[in-house]
Tab-separated table of C-alpha atoms and ligand atoms in Angstrom:
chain	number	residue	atom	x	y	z
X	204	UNK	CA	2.321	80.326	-72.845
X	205	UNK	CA	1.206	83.027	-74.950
X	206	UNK	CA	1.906	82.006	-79.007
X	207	UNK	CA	3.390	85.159	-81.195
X	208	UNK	CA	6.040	86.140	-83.509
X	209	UNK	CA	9.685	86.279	-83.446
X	210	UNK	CA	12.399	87.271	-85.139
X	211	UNK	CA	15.442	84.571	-85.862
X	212	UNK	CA	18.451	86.050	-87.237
X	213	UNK	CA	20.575	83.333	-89.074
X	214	UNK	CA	22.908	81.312	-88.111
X	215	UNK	CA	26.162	82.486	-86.938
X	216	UNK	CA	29.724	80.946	-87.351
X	217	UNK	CA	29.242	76.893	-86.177
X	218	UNK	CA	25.626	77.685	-85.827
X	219	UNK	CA	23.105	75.420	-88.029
X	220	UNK	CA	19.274	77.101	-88.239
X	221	UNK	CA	16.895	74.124	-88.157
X	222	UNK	CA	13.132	74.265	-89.040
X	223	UNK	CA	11.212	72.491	-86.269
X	224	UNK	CA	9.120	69.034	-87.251
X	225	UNK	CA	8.257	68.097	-83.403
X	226	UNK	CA	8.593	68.741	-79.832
X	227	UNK	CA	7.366	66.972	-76.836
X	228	UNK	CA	5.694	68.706	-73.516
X	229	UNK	CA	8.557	68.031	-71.255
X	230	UNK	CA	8.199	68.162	-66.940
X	231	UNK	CA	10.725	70.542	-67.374
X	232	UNK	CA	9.011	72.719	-68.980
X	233	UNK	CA	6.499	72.836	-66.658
X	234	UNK	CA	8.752	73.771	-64.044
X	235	UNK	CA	9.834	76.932	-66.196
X	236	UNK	CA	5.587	77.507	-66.353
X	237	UNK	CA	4.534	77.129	-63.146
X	238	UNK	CA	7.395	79.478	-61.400
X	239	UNK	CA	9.305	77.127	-60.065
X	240	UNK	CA	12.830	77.331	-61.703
X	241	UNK	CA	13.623	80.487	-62.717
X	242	UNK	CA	14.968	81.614	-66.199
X	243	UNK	CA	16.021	84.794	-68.286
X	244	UNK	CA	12.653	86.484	-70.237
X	245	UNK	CA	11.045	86.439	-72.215
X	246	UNK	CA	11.111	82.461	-72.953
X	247	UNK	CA	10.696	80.546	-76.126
X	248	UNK	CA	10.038	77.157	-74.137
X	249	UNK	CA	10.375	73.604	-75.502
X	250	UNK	CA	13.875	71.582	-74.928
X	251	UNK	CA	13.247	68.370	-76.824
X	252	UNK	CA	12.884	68.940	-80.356
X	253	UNK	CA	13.714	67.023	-83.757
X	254	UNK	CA	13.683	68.657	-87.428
X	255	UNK	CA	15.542	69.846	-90.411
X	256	UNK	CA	18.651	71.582	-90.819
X	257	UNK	CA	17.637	74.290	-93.246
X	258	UNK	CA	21.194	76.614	-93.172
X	259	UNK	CA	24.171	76.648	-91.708
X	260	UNK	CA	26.718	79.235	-90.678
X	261	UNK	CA	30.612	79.446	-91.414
X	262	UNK	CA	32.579	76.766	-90.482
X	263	UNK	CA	30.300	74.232	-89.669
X	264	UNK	CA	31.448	70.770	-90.605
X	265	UNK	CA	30.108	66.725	-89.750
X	266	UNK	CA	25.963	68.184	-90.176
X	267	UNK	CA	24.718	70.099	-93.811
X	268	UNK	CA	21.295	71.216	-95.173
X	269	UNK	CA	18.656	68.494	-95.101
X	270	UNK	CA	20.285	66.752	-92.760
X	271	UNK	CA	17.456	65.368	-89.902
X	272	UNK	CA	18.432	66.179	-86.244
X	273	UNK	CA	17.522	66.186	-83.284
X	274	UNK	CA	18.428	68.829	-80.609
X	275	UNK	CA	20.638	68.481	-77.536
X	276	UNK	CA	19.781	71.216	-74.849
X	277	UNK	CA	23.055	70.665	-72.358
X	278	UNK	CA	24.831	72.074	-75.479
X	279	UNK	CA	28.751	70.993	-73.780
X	280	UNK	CA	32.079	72.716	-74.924
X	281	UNK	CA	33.630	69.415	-75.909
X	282	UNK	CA	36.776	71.431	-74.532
X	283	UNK	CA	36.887	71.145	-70.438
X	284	UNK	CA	38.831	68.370	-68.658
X	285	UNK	CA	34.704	67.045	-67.959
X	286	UNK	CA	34.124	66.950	-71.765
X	287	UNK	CA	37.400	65.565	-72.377
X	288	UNK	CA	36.452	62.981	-69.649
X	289	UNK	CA	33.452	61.731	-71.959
X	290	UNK	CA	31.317	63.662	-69.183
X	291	UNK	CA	29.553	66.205	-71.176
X	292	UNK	CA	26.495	66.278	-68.366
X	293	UNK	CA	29.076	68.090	-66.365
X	294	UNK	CA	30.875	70.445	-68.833
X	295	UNK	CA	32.255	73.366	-66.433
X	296	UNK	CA	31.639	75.718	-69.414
X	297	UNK	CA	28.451	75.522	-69.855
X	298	UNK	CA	26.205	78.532	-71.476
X	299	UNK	CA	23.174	76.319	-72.711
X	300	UNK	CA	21.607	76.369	-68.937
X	301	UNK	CA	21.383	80.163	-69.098
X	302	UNK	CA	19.333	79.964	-72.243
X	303	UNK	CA	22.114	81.357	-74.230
X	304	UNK	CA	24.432	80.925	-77.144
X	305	UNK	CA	28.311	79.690	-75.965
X	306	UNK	CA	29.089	83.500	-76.766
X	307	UNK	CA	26.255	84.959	-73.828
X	308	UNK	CA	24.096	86.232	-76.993
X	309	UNK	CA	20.634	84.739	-78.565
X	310	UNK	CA	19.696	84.646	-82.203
X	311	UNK	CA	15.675	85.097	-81.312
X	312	UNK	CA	14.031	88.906	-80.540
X	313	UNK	CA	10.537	89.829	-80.249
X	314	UNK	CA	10.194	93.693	-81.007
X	315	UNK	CA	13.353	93.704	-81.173
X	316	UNK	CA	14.401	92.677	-77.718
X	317	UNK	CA	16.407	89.588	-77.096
X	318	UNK	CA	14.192	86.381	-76.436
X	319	UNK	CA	15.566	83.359	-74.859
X	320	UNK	CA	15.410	79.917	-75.908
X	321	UNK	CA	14.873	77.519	-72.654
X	322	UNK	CA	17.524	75.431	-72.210
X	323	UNK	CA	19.028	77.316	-75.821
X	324	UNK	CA	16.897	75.347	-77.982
X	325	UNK	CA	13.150	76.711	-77.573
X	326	UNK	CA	11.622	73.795	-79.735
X	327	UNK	CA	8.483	75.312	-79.315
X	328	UNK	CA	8.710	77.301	-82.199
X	329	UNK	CA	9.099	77.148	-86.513
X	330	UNK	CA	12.420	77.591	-86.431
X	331	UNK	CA	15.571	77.240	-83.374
X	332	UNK	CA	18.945	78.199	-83.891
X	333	UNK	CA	21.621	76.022	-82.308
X	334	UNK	CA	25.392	75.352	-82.535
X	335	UNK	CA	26.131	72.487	-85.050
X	336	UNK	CA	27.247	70.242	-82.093
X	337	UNK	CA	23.902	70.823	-80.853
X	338	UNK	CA	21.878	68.958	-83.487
X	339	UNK	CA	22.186	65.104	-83.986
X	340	UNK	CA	22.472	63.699	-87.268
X	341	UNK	CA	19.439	60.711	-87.102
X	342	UNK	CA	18.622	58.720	-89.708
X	343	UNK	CA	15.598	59.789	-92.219
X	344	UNK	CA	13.602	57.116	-91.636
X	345	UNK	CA	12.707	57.714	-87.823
X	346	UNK	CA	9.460	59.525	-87.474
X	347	UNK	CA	10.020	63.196	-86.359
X	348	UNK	CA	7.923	62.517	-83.225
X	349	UNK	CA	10.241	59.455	-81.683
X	350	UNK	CA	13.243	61.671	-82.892
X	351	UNK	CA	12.035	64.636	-80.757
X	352	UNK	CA	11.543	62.332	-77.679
X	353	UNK	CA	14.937	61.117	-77.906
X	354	UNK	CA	16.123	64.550	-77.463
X	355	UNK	CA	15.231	64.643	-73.811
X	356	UNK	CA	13.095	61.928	-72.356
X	357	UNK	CA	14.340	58.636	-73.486
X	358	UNK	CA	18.182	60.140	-73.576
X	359	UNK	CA	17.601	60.893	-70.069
X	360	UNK	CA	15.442	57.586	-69.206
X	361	UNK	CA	17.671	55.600	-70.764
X	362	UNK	CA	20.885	57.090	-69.759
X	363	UNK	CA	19.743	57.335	-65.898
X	364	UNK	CA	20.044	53.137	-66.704
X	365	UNK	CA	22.642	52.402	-68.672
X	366	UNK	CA	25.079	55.249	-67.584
X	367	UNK	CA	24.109	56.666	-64.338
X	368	UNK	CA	22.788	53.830	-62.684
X	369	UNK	CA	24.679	50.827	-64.525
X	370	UNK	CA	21.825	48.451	-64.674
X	371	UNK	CA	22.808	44.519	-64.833
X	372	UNK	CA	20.643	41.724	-65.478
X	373	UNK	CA	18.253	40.361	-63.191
X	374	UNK	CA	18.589	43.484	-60.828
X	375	UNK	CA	15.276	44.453	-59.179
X	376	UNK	CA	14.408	48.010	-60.031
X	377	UNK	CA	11.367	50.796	-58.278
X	378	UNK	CA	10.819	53.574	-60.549
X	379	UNK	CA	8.162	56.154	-58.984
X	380	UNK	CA	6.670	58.438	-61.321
X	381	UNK	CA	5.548	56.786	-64.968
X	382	UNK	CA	5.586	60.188	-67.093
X	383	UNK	CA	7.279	60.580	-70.142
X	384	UNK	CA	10.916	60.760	-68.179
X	385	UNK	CA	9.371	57.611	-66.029
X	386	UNK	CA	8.316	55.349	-68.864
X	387	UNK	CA	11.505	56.275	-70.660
X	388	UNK	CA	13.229	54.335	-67.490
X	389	UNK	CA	10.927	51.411	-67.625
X	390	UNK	CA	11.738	50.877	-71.560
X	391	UNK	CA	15.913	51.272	-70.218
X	392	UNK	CA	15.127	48.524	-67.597
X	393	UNK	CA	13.856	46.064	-69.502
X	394	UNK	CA	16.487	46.765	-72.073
X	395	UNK	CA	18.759	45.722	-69.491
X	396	UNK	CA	17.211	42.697	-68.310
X	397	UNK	CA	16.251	44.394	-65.027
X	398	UNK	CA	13.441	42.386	-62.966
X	399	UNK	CA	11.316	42.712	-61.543
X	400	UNK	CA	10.400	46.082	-63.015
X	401	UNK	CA	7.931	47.945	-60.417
X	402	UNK	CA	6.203	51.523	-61.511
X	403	UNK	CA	4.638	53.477	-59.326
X	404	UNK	CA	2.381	55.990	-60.101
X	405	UNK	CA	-0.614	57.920	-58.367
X	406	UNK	CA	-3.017	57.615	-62.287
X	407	UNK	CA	-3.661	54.363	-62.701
X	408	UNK	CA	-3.668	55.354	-66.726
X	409	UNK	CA	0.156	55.812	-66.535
X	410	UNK	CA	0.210	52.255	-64.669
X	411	UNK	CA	-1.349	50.775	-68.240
X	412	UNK	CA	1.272	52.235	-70.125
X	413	UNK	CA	4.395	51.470	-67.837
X	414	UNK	CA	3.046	47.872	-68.034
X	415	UNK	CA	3.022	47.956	-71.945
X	416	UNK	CA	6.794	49.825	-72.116
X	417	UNK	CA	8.250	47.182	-70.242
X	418	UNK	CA	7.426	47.279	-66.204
X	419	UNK	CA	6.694	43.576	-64.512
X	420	UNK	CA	4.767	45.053	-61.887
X	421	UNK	CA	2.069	48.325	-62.149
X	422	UNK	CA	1.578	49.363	-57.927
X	423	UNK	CA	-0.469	52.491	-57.582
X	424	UNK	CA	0.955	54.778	-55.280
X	425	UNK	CA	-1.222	55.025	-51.609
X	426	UNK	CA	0.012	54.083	-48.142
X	427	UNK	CA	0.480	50.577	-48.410
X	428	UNK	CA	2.952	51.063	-51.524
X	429	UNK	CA	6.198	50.516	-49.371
X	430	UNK	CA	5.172	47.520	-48.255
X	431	UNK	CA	4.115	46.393	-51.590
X	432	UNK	CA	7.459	47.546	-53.324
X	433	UNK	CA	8.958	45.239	-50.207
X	434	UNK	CA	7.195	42.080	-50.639
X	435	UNK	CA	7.595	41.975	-54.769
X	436	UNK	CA	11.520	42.675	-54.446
X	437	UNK	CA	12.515	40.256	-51.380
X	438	UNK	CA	13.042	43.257	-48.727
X	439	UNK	CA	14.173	45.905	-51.111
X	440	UNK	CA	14.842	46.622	-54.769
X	441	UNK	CA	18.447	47.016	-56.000
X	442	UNK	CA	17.723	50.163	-57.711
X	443	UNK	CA	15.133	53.095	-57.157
X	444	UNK	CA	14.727	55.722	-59.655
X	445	UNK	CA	12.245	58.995	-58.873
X	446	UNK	CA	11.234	60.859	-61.960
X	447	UNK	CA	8.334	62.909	-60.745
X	448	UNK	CA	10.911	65.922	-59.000
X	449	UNK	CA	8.127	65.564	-55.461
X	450	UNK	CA	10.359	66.380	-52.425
X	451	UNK	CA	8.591	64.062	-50.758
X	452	UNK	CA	8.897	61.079	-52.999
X	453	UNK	CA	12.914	61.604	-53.446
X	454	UNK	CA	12.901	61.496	-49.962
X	455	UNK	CA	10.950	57.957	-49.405
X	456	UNK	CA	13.628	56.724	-51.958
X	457	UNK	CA	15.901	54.911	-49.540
X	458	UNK	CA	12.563	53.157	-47.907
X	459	UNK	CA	12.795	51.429	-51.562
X	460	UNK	CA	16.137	50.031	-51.791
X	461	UNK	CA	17.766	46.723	-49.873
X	462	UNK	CA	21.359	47.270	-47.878
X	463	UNK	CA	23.724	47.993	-50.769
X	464	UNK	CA	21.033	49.642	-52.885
X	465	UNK	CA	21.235	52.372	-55.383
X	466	UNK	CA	19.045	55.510	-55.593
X	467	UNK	CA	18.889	57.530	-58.655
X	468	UNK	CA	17.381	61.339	-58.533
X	469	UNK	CA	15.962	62.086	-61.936
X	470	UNK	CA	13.084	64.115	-60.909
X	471	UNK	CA	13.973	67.157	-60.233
X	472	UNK	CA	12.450	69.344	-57.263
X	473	UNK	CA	11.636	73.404	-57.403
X	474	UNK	CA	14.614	75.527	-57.058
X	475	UNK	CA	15.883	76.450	-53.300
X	476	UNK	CA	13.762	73.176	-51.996
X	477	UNK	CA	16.451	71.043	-50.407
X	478	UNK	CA	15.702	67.940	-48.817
X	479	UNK	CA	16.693	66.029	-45.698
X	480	UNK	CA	18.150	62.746	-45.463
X	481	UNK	CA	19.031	60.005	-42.904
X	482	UNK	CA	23.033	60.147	-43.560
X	483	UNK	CA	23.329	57.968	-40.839
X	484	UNK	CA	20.787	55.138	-42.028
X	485	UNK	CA	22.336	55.512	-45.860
X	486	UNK	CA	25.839	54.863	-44.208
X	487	UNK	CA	24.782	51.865	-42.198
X	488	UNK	CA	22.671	50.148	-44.908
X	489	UNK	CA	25.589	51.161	-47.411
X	490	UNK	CA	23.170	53.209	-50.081
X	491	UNK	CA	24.539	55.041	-53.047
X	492	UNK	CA	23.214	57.762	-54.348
X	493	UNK	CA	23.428	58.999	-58.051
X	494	UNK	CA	22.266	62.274	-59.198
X	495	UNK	CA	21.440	61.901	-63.323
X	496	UNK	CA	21.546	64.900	-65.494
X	497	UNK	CA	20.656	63.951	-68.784
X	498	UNK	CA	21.235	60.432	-68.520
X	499	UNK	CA	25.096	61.065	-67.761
X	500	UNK	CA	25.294	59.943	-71.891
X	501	UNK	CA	27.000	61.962	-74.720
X	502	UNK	CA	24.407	62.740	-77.058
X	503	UNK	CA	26.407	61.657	-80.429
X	504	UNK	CA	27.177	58.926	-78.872
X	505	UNK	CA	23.113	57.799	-77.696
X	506	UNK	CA	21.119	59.745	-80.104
X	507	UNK	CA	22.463	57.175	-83.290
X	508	UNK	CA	22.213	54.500	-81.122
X	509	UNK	CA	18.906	54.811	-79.563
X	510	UNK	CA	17.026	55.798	-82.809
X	511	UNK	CA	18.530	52.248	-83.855
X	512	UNK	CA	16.857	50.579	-81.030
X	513	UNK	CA	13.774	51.900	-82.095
X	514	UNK	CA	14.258	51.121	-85.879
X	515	UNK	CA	14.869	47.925	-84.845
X	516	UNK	CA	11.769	47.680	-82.779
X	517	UNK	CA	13.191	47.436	-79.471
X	518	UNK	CA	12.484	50.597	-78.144
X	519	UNK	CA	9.045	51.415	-78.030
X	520	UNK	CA	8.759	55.458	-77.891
X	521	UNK	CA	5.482	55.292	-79.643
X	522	UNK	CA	3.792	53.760	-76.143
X	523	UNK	CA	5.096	57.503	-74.889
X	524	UNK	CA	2.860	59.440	-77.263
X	525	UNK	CA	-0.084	59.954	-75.932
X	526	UNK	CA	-1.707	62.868	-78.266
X	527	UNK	CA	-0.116	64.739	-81.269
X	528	UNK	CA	-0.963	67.775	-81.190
X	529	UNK	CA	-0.980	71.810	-82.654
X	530	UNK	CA	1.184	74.424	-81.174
X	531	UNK	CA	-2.162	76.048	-80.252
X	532	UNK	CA	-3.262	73.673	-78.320
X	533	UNK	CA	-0.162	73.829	-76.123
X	534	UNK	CA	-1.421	75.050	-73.139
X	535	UNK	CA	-3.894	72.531	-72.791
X	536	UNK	CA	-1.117	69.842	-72.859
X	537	UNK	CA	0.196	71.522	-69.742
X	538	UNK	CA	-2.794	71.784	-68.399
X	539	UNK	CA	-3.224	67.467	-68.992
X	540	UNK	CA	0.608	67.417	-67.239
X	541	UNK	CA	-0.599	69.098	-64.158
X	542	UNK	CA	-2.974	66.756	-63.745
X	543	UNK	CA	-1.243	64.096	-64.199
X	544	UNK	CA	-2.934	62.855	-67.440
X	545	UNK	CA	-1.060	62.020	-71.149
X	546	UNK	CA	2.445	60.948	-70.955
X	547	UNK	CA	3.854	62.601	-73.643
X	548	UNK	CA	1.777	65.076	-75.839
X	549	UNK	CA	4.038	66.237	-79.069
X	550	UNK	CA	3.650	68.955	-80.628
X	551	UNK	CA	3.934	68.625	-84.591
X	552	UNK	CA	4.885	71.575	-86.525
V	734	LIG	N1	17.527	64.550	-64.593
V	734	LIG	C1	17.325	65.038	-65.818
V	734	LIG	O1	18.264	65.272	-66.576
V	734	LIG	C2	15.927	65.286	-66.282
V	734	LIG	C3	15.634	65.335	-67.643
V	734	LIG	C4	14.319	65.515	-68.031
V	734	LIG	C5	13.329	65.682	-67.086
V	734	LIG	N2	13.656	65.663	-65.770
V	734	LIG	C6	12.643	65.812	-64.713
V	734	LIG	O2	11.941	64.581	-64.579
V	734	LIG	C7	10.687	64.844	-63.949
V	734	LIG	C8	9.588	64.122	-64.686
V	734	LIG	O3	9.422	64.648	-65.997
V	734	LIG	P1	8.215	64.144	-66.912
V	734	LIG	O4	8.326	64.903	-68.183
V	734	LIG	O5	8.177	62.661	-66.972
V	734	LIG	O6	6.976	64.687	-66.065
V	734	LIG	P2	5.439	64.226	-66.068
V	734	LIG	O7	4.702	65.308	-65.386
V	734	LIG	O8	5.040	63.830	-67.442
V	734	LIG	O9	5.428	62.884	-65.182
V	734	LIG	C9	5.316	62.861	-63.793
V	734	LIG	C10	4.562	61.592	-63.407
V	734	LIG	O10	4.550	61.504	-61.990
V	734	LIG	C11	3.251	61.133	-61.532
V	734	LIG	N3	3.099	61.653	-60.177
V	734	LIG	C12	3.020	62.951	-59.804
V	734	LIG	N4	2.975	63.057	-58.461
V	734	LIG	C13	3.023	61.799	-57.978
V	734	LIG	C14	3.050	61.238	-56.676
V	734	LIG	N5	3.002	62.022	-55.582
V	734	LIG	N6	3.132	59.891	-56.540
V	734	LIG	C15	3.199	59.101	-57.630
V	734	LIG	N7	3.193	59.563	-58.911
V	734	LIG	C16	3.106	60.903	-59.067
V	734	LIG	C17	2.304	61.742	-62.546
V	734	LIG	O11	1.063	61.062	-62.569
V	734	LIG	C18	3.104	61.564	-63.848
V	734	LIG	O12	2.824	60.320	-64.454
V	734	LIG	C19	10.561	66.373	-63.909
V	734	LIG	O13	10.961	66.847	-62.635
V	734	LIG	C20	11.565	66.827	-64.955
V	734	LIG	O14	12.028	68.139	-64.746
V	734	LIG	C21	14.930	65.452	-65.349
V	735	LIG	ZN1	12.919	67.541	-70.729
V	736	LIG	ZN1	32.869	71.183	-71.539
């Protein structure tokens, strides 16, 4: 990431301008970095991202100045039969994944080029431009940092519990990969009275913090993991979650579940990489398998209720945090992701 200036023109009609307080380091982003999912250029990068609404365009209504919000980056129509459905993770109108307005057009240049926002909310950056639906009314009192970590990590942590995978008490639940995305699943489990609660991770660092957002059992990831996972859950967890995106550990998944089990792809791979399953064994053992995007949640609906949850103490986002930090020192928080060190590092404007 190279830091430099752009220009934001304002806010168009049911567009609100919002001047950025925080964004995390997502794995997404990373993806975007390192070449592995492709997207239009040049990229203002950052997707989860809480501040202040400092101006709004024509015809906004329900969000005004001063308001405190954080962004959604699946920005859905709230018009398609999906929408309509409560199923804004699958809105068939979707712009926001091209890193554009809902009318194909940006509101960022540099040198007067268009400059695209990943994901249309490029939180990485002073100010982001976003339609009004986009941006979450939270209350005041939640610290900018949380608030910006509800915009992706714990929305989709949480979600791929409640929502995609419909966690009940006293299910046994695997999650492999305890990043910011992974821990976010842990905090959802307990939530939901899951247990046992086993992380998996390859740094035993992430292990320590899984532990303290909720997990039962900490297993470091080597060769004798599988049978560990089998011997803590009875012959099989109920529930497996990935949230690392490794083609080969979305693949072990089903090795992690009993008959009947669910597994729940929340990592998500490089572009073009598909990857092979046993049909056969899933149809004989009876697995389902869920695909999240985003948590399968409606953002209006979560965002209120999960900065709530952490008001009232019950969700603790902090244990996510590992380093505040300066949007200069960016690239070094990338650098910690890639090797598999921090959780989240949030970047405070
Ligand atoms: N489904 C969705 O809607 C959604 C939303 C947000 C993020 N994501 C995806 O979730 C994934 C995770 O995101 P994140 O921000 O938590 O990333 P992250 O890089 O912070 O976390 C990944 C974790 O996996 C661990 N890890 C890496 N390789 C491993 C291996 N082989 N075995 C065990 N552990 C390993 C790392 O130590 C790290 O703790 C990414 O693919 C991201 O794109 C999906
Ligand atoms: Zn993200
Ligand atoms: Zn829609």
């Amino acid at each position: 990431m190279e830091i430099t200036d752009i220009t934001v023109a304002p806010p168009k009609r049911g567009e609100v301008l919002v001047r950025m307080r925080a964004s995390g380091v997502c794995g997404s982003d990373r993806h975007v970095l390192d070449g592995e999912w492709s997207v239009p250029h040049p990229t203002v990068m950052g997707h989860e991202g809480a501040g202040v609404i400092e101006q709004v365009g024509d015809g906004v209504e329900g969000v005004q100045v001063g308001d405190h919000v954080v962004l959604v980056w699946n920005q859905e129509c709230r018009r398609c039969v999906n929408c309509l459905s409560g199923k804004p993770w699958a809105c068939t109108e979707l712009r926001s994944n091209e890193c554009v307005m809902p009318d194909g057009t940006t509101r960022l240049a540099i040198d007067g080029d268009a400059a695209y926002p990943y994901i249309a909310v490029g939180s990485m950056s002073e100010v982001a431009v976003v339609p009004a639906s986009a941006a979450i009314v939270v209350p005041p009192e939640l610290p900018f940092d949380v608030a910006a970590l509800l915009g992706c990590s714990v929305h989709t942590g949480l979600g791929a519990v409640v929502n995609s995978a419909r966690v009940t008490a006293g299910e046994s639940a695997v999650v492999v990969g305890c990043g910011g995305v992974g821990l976010s699943i842990v905090m959802g489990l307990r939530l939901a009275g899951a247990s046992p609660i086993i992380a998996i991770d390859r740094n035993p660092e992430k292990l320590e913090l899984a532990l303290a957002a909720g997990a039962t059992h900490a297993v470091l990831a080597d060769d004798s993991t599988p049978q560990r996972v089998e011997d803590l859950t009875g012959g099989g967890a109920d529930v497996a979650f990935e949230a690392i995106g490794n083609p080969h550990t979305i693949a072990a998944l089903p090795s992690q579940v009993r008959p009947g089990g669910r597994i729940v792809f929340v990592g998500m791979p490089p572009e073009d990489t598909p990857i092979p399953f046993d049909v056969l064994d899933l149809c004989y053992r009876g697995i389902t398998a869920i695909a999240c995007n985003y948590g399968n949640g409606v953002p209006a609906r979560d965002f209120p209720r999960y900065a709530q949850l952490y008001l009232a103490g019950r969700l603790p986002v902090d244990t996510l945090i590992s380093r505040h930090i300066t949007l200069d020192q960016v690239n070094e928080a990338f650098a910690a992701m890639r090797a598999g060190s921090d959780a989240r590092n949030v970047i405070l404007f």
